[in-house]
XYZ file of C-alpha atoms in Angstrom:
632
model
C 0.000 0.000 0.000
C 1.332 3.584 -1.019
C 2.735 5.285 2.245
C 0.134 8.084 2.395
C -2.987 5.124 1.510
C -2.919 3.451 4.944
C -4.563 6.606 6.725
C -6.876 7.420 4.521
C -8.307 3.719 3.328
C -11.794 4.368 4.995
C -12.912 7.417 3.207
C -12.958 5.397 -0.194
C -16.066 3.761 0.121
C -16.331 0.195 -0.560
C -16.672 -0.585 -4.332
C -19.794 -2.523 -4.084
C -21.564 0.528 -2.083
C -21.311 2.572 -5.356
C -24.574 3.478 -7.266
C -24.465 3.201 -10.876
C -25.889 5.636 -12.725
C -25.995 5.851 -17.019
C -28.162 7.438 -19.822
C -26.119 5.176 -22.494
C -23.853 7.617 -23.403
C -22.245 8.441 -20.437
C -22.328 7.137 -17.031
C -21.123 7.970 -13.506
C -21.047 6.464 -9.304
C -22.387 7.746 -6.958
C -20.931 7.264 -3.306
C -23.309 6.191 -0.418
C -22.599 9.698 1.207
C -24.688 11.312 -2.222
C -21.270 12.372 -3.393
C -20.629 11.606 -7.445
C -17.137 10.154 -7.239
C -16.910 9.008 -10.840
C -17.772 10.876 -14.363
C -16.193 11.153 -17.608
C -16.810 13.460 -20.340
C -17.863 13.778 -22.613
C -17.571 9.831 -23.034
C -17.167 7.098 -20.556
C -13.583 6.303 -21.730
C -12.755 10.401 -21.889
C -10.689 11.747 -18.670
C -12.489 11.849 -15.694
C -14.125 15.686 -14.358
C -15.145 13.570 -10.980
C -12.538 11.404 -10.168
C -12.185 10.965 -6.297
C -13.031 7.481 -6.801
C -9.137 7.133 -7.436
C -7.949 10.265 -5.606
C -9.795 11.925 -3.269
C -8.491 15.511 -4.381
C -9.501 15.019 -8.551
C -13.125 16.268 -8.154
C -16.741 14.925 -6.443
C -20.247 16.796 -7.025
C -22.318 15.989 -4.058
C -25.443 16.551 -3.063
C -27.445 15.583 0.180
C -28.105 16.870 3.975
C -25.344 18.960 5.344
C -23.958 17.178 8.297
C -25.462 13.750 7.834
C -22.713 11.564 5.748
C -24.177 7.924 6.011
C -27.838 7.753 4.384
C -30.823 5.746 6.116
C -31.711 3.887 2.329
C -30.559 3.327 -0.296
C -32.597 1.629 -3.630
C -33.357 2.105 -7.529
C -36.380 3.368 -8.355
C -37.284 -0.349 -9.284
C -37.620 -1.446 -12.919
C -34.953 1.440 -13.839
C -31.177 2.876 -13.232
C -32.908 6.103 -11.334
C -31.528 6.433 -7.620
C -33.318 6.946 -4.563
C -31.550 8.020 -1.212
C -33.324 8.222 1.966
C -31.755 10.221 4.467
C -32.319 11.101 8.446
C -31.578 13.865 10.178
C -31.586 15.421 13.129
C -34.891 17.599 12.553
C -36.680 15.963 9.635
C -36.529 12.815 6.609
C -35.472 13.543 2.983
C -35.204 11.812 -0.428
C -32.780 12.465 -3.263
C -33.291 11.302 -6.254
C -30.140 10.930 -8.501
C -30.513 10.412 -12.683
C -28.747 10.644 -15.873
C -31.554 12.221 -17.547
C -33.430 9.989 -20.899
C -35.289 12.232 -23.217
C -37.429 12.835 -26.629
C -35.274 13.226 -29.425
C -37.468 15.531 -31.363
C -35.639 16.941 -34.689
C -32.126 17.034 -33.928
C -29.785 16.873 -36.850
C -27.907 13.317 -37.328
C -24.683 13.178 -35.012
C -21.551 12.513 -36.957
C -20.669 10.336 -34.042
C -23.919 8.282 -33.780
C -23.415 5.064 -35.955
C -26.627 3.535 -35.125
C -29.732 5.580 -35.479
C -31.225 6.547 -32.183
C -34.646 6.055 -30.811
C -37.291 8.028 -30.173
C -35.201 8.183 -26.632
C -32.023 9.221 -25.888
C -29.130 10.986 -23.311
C -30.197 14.576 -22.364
C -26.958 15.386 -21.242
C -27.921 16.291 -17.703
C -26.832 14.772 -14.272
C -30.195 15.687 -12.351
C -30.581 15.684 -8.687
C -34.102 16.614 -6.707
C -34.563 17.030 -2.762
C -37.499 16.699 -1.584
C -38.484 16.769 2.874
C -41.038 14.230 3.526
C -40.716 14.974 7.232
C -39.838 17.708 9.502
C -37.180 20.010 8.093
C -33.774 19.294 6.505
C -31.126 22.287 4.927
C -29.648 20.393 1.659
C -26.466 21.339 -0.276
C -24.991 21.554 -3.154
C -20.790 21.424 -3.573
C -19.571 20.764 -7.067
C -16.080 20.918 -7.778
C -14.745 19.465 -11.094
C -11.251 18.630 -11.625
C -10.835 17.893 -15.511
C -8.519 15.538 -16.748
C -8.095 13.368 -14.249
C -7.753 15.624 -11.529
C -5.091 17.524 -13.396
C -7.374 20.769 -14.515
C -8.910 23.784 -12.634
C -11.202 26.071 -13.978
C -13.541 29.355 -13.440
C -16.806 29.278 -12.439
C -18.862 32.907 -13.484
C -22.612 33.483 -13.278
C -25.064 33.051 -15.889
C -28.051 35.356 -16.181
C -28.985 38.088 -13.692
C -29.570 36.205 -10.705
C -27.466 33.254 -8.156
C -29.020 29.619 -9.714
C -26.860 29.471 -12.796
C -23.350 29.218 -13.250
C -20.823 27.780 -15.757
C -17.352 26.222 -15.492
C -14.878 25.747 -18.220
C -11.537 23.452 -18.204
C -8.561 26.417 -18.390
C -7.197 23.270 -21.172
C -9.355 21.217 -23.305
C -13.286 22.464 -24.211
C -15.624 20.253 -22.122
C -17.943 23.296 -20.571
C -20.000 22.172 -17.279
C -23.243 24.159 -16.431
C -24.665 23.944 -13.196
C -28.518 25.754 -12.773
C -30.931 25.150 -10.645
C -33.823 25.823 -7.239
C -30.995 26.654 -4.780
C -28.659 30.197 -5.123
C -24.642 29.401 -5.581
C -21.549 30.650 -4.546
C -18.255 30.511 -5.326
C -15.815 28.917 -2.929
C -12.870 28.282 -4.555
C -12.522 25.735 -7.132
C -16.176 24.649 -5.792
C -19.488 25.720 -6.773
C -21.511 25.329 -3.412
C -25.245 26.347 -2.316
C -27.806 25.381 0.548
C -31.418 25.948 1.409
C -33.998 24.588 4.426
C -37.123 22.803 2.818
C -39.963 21.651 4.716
C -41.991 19.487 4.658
C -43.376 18.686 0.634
C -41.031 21.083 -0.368
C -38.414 20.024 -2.809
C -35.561 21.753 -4.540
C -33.445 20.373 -7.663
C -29.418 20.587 -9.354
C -28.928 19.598 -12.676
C -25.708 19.869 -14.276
C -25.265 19.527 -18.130
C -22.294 19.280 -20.662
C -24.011 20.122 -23.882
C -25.832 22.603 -25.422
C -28.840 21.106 -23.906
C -32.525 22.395 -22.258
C -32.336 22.076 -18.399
C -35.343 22.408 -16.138
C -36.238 25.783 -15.740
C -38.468 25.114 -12.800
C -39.463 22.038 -10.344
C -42.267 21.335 -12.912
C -39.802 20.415 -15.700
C -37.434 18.403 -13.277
C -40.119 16.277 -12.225
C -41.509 16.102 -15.669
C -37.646 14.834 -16.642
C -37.403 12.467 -13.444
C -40.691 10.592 -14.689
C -39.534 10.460 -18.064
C -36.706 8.911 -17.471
C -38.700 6.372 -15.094
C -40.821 5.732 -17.543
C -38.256 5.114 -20.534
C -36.210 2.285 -18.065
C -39.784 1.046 -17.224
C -40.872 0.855 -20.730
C -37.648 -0.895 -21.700
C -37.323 -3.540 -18.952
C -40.963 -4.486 -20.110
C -40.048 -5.945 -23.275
C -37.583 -8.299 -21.068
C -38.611 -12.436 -21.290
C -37.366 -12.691 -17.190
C -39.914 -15.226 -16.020
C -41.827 -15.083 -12.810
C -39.087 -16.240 -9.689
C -37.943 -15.432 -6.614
C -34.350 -14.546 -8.480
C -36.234 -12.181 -11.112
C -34.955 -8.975 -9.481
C -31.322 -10.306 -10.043
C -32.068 -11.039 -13.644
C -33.709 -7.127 -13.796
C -30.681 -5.470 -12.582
C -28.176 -7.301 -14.487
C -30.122 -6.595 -17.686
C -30.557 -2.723 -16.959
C -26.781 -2.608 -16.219
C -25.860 -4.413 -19.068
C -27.924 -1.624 -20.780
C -26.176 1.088 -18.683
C -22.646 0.221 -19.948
C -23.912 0.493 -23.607
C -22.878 3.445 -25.969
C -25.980 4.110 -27.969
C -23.929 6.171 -30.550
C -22.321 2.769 -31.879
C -23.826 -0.094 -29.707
C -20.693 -1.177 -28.227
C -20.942 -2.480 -24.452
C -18.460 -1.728 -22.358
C -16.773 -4.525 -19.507
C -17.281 -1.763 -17.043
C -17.858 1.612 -16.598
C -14.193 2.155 -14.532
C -10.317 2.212 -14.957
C -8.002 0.901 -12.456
C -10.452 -0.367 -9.278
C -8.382 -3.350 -7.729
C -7.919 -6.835 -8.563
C -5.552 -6.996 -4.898
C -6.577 -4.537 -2.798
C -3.383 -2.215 -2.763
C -1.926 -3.796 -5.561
C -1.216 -2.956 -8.828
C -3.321 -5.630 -10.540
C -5.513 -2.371 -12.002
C -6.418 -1.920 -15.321
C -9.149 0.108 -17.557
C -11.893 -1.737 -18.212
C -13.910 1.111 -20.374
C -13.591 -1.145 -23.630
C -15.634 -3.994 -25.613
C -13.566 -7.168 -25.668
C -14.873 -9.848 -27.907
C -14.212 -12.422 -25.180
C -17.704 -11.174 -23.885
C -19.329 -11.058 -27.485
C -21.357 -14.389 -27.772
C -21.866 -14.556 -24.106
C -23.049 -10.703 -24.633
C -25.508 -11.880 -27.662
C -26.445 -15.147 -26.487
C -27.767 -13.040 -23.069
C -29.364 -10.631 -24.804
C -31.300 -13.619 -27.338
C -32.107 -15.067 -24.004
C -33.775 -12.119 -22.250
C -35.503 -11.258 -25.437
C -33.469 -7.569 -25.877
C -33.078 -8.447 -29.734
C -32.426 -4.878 -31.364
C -29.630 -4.539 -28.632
C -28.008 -7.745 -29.936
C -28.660 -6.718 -33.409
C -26.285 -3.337 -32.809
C -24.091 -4.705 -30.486
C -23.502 -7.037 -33.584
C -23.262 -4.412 -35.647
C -20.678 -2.791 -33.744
C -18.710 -5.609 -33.314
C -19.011 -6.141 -37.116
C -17.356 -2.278 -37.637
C -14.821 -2.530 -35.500
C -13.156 -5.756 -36.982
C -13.352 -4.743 -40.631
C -12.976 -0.395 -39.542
C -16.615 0.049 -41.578
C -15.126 -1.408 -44.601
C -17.219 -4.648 -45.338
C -15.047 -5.115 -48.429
C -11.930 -4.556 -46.757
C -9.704 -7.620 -45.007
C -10.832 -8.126 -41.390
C -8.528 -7.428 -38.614
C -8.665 -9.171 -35.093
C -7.715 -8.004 -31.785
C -9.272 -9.074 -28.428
C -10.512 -5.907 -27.306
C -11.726 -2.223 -29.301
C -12.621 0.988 -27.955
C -16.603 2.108 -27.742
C -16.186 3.754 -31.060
C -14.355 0.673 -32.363
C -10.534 1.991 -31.843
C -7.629 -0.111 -32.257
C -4.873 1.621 -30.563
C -5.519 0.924 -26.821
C -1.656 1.794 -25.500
C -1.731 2.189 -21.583
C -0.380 4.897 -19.609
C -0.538 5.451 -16.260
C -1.543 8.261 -13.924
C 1.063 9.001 -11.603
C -0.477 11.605 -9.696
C -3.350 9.879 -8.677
C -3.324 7.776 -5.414
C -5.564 5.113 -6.940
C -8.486 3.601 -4.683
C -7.485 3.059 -1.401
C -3.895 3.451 -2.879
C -3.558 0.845 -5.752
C -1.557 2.485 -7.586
C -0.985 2.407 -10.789
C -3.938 4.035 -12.275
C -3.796 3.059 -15.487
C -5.965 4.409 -18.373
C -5.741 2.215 -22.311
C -4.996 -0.978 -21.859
C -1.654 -2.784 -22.666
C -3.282 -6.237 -23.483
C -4.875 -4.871 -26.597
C -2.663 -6.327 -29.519
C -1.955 -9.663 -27.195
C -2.118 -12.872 -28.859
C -4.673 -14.395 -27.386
C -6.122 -17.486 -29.410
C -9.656 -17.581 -28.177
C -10.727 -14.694 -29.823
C -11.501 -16.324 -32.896
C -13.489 -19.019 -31.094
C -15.156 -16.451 -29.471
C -16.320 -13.963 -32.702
C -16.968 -17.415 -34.141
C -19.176 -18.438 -31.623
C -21.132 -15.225 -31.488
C -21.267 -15.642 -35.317
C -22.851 -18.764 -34.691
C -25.286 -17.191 -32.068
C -26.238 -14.377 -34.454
C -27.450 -16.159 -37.633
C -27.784 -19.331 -36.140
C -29.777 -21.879 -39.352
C -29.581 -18.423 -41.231
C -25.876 -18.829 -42.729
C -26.945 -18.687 -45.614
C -27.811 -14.662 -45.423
C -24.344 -13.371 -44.031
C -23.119 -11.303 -47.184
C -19.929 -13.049 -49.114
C -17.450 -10.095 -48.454
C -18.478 -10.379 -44.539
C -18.275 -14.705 -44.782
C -15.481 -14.497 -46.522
C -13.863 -12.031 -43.805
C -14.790 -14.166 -41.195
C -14.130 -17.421 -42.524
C -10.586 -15.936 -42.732
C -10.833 -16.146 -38.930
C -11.163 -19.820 -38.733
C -8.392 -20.016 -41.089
C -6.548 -18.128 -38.502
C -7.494 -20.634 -35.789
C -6.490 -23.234 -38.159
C -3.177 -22.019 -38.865
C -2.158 -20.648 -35.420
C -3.125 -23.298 -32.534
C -0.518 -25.030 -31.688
C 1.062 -21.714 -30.906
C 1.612 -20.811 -26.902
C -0.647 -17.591 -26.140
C -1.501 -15.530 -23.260
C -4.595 -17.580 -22.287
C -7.991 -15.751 -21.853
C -6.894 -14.003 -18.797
C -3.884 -11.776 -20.596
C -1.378 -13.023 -18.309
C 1.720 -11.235 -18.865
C 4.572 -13.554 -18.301
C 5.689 -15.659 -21.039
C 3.103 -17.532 -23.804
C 1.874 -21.448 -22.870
C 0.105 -23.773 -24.386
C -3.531 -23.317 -22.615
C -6.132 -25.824 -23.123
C -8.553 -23.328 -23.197
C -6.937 -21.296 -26.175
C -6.695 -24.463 -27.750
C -10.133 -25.796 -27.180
C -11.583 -22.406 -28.269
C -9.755 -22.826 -31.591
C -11.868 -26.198 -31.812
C -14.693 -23.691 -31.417
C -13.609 -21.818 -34.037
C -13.453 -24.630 -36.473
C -16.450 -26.353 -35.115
C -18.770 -23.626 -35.583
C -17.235 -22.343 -38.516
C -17.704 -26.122 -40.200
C -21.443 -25.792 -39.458
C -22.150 -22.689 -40.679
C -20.161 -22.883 -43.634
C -22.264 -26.405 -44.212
C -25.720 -24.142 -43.663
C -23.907 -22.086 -47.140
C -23.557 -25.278 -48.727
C -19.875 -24.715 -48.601
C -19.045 -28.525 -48.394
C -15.429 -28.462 -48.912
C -14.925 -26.024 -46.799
C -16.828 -27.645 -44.302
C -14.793 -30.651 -44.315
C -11.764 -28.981 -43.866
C -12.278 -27.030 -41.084
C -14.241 -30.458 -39.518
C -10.928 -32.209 -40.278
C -9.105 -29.415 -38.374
C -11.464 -29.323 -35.521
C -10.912 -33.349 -34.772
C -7.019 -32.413 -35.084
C -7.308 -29.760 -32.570
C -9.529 -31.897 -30.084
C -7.925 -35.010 -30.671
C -4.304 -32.995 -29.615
C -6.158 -31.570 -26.107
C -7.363 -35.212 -25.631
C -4.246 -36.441 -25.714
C -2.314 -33.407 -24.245
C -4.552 -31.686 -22.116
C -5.642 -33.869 -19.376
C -3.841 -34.819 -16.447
C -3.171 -38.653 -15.028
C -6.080 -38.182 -13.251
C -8.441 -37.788 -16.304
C -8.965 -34.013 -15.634
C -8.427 -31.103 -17.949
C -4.946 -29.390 -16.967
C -4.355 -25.615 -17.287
C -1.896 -25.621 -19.994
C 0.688 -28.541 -21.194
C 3.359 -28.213 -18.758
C 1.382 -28.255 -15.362
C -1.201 -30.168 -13.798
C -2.679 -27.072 -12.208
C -6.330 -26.396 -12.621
C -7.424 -23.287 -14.106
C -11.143 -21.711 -14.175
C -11.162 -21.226 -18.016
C -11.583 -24.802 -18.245
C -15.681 -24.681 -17.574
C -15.627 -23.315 -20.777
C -15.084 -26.986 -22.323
C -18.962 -28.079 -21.653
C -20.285 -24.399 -21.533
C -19.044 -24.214 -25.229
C -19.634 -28.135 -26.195
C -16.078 -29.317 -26.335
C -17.789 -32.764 -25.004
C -20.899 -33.926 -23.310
C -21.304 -33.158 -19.737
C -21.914 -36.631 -19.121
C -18.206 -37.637 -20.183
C -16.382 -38.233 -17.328
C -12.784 -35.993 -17.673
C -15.608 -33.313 -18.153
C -17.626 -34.259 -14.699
C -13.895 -34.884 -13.025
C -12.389 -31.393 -14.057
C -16.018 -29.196 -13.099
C -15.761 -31.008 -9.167
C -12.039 -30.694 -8.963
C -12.533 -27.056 -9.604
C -15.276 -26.824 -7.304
C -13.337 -28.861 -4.186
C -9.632 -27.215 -5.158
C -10.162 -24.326 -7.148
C -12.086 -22.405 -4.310
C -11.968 -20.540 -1.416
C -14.730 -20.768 0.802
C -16.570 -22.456 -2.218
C -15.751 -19.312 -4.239
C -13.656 -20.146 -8.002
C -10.116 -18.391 -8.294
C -9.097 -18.155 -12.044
C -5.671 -20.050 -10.798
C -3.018 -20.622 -7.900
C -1.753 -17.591 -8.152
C 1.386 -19.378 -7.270
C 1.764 -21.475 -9.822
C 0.572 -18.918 -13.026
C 3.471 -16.602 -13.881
C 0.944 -13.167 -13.765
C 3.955 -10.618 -14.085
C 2.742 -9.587 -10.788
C 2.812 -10.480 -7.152
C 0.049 -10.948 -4.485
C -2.962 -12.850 -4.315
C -5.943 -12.284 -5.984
C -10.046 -12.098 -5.100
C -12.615 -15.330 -6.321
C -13.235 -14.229 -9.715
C -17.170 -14.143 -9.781
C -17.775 -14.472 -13.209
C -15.733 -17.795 -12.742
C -18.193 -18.891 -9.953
C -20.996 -18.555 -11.808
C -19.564 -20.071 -14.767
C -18.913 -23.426 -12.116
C -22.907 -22.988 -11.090
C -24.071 -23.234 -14.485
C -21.677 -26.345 -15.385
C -22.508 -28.446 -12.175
C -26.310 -27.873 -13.337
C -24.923 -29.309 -16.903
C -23.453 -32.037 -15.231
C -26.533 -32.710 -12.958
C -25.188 -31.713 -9.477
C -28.137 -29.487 -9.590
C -28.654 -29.254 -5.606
C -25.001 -28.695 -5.555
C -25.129 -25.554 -8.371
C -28.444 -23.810 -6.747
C -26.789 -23.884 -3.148
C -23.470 -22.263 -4.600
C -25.996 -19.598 -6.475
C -27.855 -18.749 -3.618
C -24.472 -18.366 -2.045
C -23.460 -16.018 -4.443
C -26.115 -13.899 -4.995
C -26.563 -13.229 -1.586
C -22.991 -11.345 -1.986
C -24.946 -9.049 -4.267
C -24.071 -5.481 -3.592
C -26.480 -3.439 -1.894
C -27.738 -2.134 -4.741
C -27.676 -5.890 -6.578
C -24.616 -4.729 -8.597
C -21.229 -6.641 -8.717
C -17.395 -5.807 -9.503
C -14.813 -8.279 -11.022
C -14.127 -10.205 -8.069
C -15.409 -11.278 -3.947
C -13.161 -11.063 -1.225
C -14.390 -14.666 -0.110
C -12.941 -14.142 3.807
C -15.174 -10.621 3.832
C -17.592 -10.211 0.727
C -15.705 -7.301 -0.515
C -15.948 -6.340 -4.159
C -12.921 -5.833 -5.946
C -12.056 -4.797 -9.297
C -14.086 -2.614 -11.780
C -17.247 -1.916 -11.437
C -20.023 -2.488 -12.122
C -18.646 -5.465 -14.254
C -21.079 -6.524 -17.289
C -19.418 -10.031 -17.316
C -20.379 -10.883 -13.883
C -23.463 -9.750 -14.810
C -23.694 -11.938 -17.959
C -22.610 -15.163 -16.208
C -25.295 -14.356 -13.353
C -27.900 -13.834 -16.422
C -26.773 -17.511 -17.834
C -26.512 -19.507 -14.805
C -29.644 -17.841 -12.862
C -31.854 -18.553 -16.246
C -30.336 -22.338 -16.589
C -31.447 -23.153 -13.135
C -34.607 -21.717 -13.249
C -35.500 -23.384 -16.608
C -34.481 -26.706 -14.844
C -36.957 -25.863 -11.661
C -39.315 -25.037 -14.384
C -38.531 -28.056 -16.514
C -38.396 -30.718 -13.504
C -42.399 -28.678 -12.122
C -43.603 -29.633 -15.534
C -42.344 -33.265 -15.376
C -43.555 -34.212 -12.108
C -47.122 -32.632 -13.566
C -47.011 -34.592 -16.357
């Protein structure tokens, strides 16, 4: 831990005790204390103008009771990403409500940067924040101080208009432009903008800050009207989910509106989470930036989406993964990398933030992200798969300069397994030969043989069937231990988590038996108090030292293949487990803590999320499957 950390570790709030807030096209977190401690304009992957999530002096906006720091409530407004704070005072009850405003897009001119075309709905541009006393009386303030750039840059506040409820801030480098107006006068303290006012009982009074040339509500009447619009637009979407009727629905609700939260409308990329640099080891320097679409998640992403019954948002999130391998040229060569930036960038190159303290002092902060141009070898598996998931039985309509870009892909695969990789977890010591990258290269020629059959394409199909049994008969024969379980890579014995991907993504039955030996070995030595780790730590050369939280997504991945394998009780007592270390607000980071439930890692992490989604929805279908059995 960084020397000036230790003293100051308890006024970062715990990750999971964030709120999540997003209209998406930009999103923010908002501390329990009603302090926003995290947004970046004017783009979730731009520089930060609230960053005391990683350094408690690079900017916060809060809002809330004056002396009262630790709220009596906290919820979503349910069915939507709207926050609701219920605080206690000495002399009387308040709520603040806390929103990234949704509005009518009536008649605005096309955005150069928008490659999908929007909805009726769309990002107002405001962060909007209403007070209202539903008790006694309670004085709320207002103290908004911006630090662009990651903390680095000031700037002036000056009045707007004739009177004290209106005032604008611009960065003294760069243009983003922050306007703060509303119910309560300001003043100027500093590099803060900072108001207060005594409401009683019914009374309410509103904040709304905005980045773009955008309407704000003039009057309490118009920030109501935009509150309920924006309830109404996460309402309205949620309703078109397929979640059925079970105790676990409200899981399934919250990881679909966050998936929908780390969106980007303007190209329908979805981002692994909406944070840079929030701890893998708490004080460590396993921190990365996580503000990017890898297509690791993409057919886990689509085949979620399918499932919930959100088909437009797999159609663009298609669509964007579509642009950013061929760079909007259908008729151009493909390119593959594991990971792209929201408007489908290549060139992710990391740098780190020296002057920030990072959360709780993991340092570095690091913003881009040095694994981009990796060799990893289950990305082609893994656009293959989502290929597969996409026009599943309709091949045969995938235009021949996009086929023939993909089908390059398994060619790829073909020629490049038996090389060492990375493995899916970007470890940065030297290249092995993972089982996983190998058996998602089977993938890769596996699904690409049965699509290409769907064309009619029977030679090809052959050949890339002939290369699949090449690749699978190698891991057979290579990749399982004495024991007749599935080994990390070649040269160990160790067990590693990516190997639940062999009956998640049909490498063999899950009633053959080195696939039942491998999911309970994980589950009785992979764990730690019956949480998965991705590895021994000890035994994977990471490039870095220190242990490592239960990777959740990893856990969930383990509940949804002991239901595969029929240890049913078994994979609904380990989900229970793990949703009941749910944050409060039913959101989760990368990884648990398993000795004290903390969160760690970015947050809030869309591929928890998805592996919650998949393993919640394969239990309930068996409850649902086994009712309508014993019926019959």
């Amino acid at each position: 831990m960084s020397n000036h950390s230790s003293a100051s570790v308890s006024i970062f709030p715990p990750i999971a005790d964030y709120g999540f807030l997003s209209n998406c096209e930009q999103s923010c977190l908002v501390a329990p204390d009603g302090s926003v401690e995290w947004l970046c304009l004017p783009r979730p992957d731009s520089p930060s103008v609230f960053g005391a999530l990683l350094d408690r002096a690079a900017g916060l906006f809060r809002f809330g009771p004056s002396e009262i720091r630790v709220p009596q409530h906290r919820r979503y407004v349910p069915g939507t990403m709207v926050l609701e704070t219920t605080w206690q005072t000495p002399t009387g009850w308040m709520t603040v409500h806390d929103l990234l405003a949704i509005g009518p897009l009536q008649n605005q001119r096309r955005r150069p940067d928008y490659h999908r075309a929007p909805t009726g709905f769309g990002a107002a541009g405001v962060l909007l924040r209403i007070a209202t006393c539903i008790s006694g009386r309670v004085e709320v303030m207002v103290n908004c101080g911006p630090q662009f750039d990651y903390g680095t840059t000031g700037g002036t506040w000056s009045y707007q208009g004739d009177g004290y409820d209106a005032m604008t801030i611009t960065a003294k480098e760069g243009d983003v432009q922050l306007a703060l107006a509303g119910s309560i006068p300001l003043g100027v303290l500093g590099a803060r903008s900072y108001g207060r006012t005594t409401l009683a009982q019914g009374q309410s009074a509103f904040v709304a800050l905005s980045w773009a040339d955008v309407k704000v509500p003039a009057d309490q009447d118009e920030a109501f009207a935009m509150l309920n619009t924006t309830v109404d637009f996460w309402r309205d979407w949620l309703s078109s989910a397929k979640i059925p009727d079970h105790p676990w629905k409200p899981y399934l609700d919250r990881s679909a509106l966050t998936l929908k939260g780390l969106s980007y409308a303007p190209t329908g990329a979805i981002m692994a989470a909406s944070t840079t640099s929030l701890p893998e080891t708490p004080g460590g320097a396993r921190n990365w930036d996580y503000r990017f679409t890898w297509i690791r998640d993409s057919a886990f992403m689509l085949r979620s989406l399918y499932r919930l019954g959100f088909d437009w948002e797999a159609i663009e999130y298609w669509g964007f993964i579509l642009e950013a391998v061929t760079g909007g040229d259908l008729n151009r060569k493909p390119e593959l990398q594991i990971m792209y930036g929201i408007d489908g960038e290549r060139d992710l190159t990391e740098r780190t933030l020296d002057h920030l303290s990072g959360w709780r002092g993991a340092r570095p902060v690091r913003v881009g992200n040095g694994a981009w141009n990796q060799q990893q070898h289950d990305v082609w598996g893994m656009i293959i798969d989502a290929l597969d998931v996409q026009f599943h039985q309709a091949a045969a309509t995938i235009v021949v300069p996009v086929w023939e870009g993909l089908a390059g892909f398994v060619d790829d695969a073909l020629q490049h397994w038996r090389e060492p990789d990375q493995g899916i977890w970007e470890v940065r010591g030297d290249p092995k030969d993972f089982t996983a990258s190998k058996v998602m290269c089977w993938v890769a020629a596996a699904r690409g043989a049965d699509l290409a059959e769907e064309r009619g394409e029977h030679e090809r199909a052959q050949r890339w069937r002939a290369g699949a049994d090449e690749i699978k008969a190698e891991v057979l024969d290579k990749g399982v231990s004495d024991r007749g379980v599935f080994r990390q890579h070649y040269e160990t014995d160790d067990l590693d988590a990516s190997l639940l991907l062999l009956p998640i993504m049909g490498f063999l039955p899950p009633d053959d038996k080195r696939i039942q030996s491998t999911v309970l070995a994980i589950a009785d030595e992979l764990t730690q108090d019956g949480l998965v780790l991705r590895y021994k730590v000890e035994g994977t050369d990471t490039g870095f030292e220190g242990k490592e939280g239960t990777f959740t997504i990893c856990s969930f991945w383990l509940v949804t293949t002991l239901a595969m394998i029929g240890e049913t009780d078994r994979a609904r007592a380990l989900c229970q487990k793990l949703l009941s270390f749910a944050g409060p607000l039913q959101l989760y980071a990368e990884e648990i803590d398993a000795t004290t439930g903390e969160h760690l890692g970015n947050f809030p992490q869309a591929f928890t999320h998805l592996a919650l989604i998949e393993a919640v929805s394969l239990l309930i279908d068996s409850e649902q499957d086994k009712g309508a059995a014993s019926v019959g």
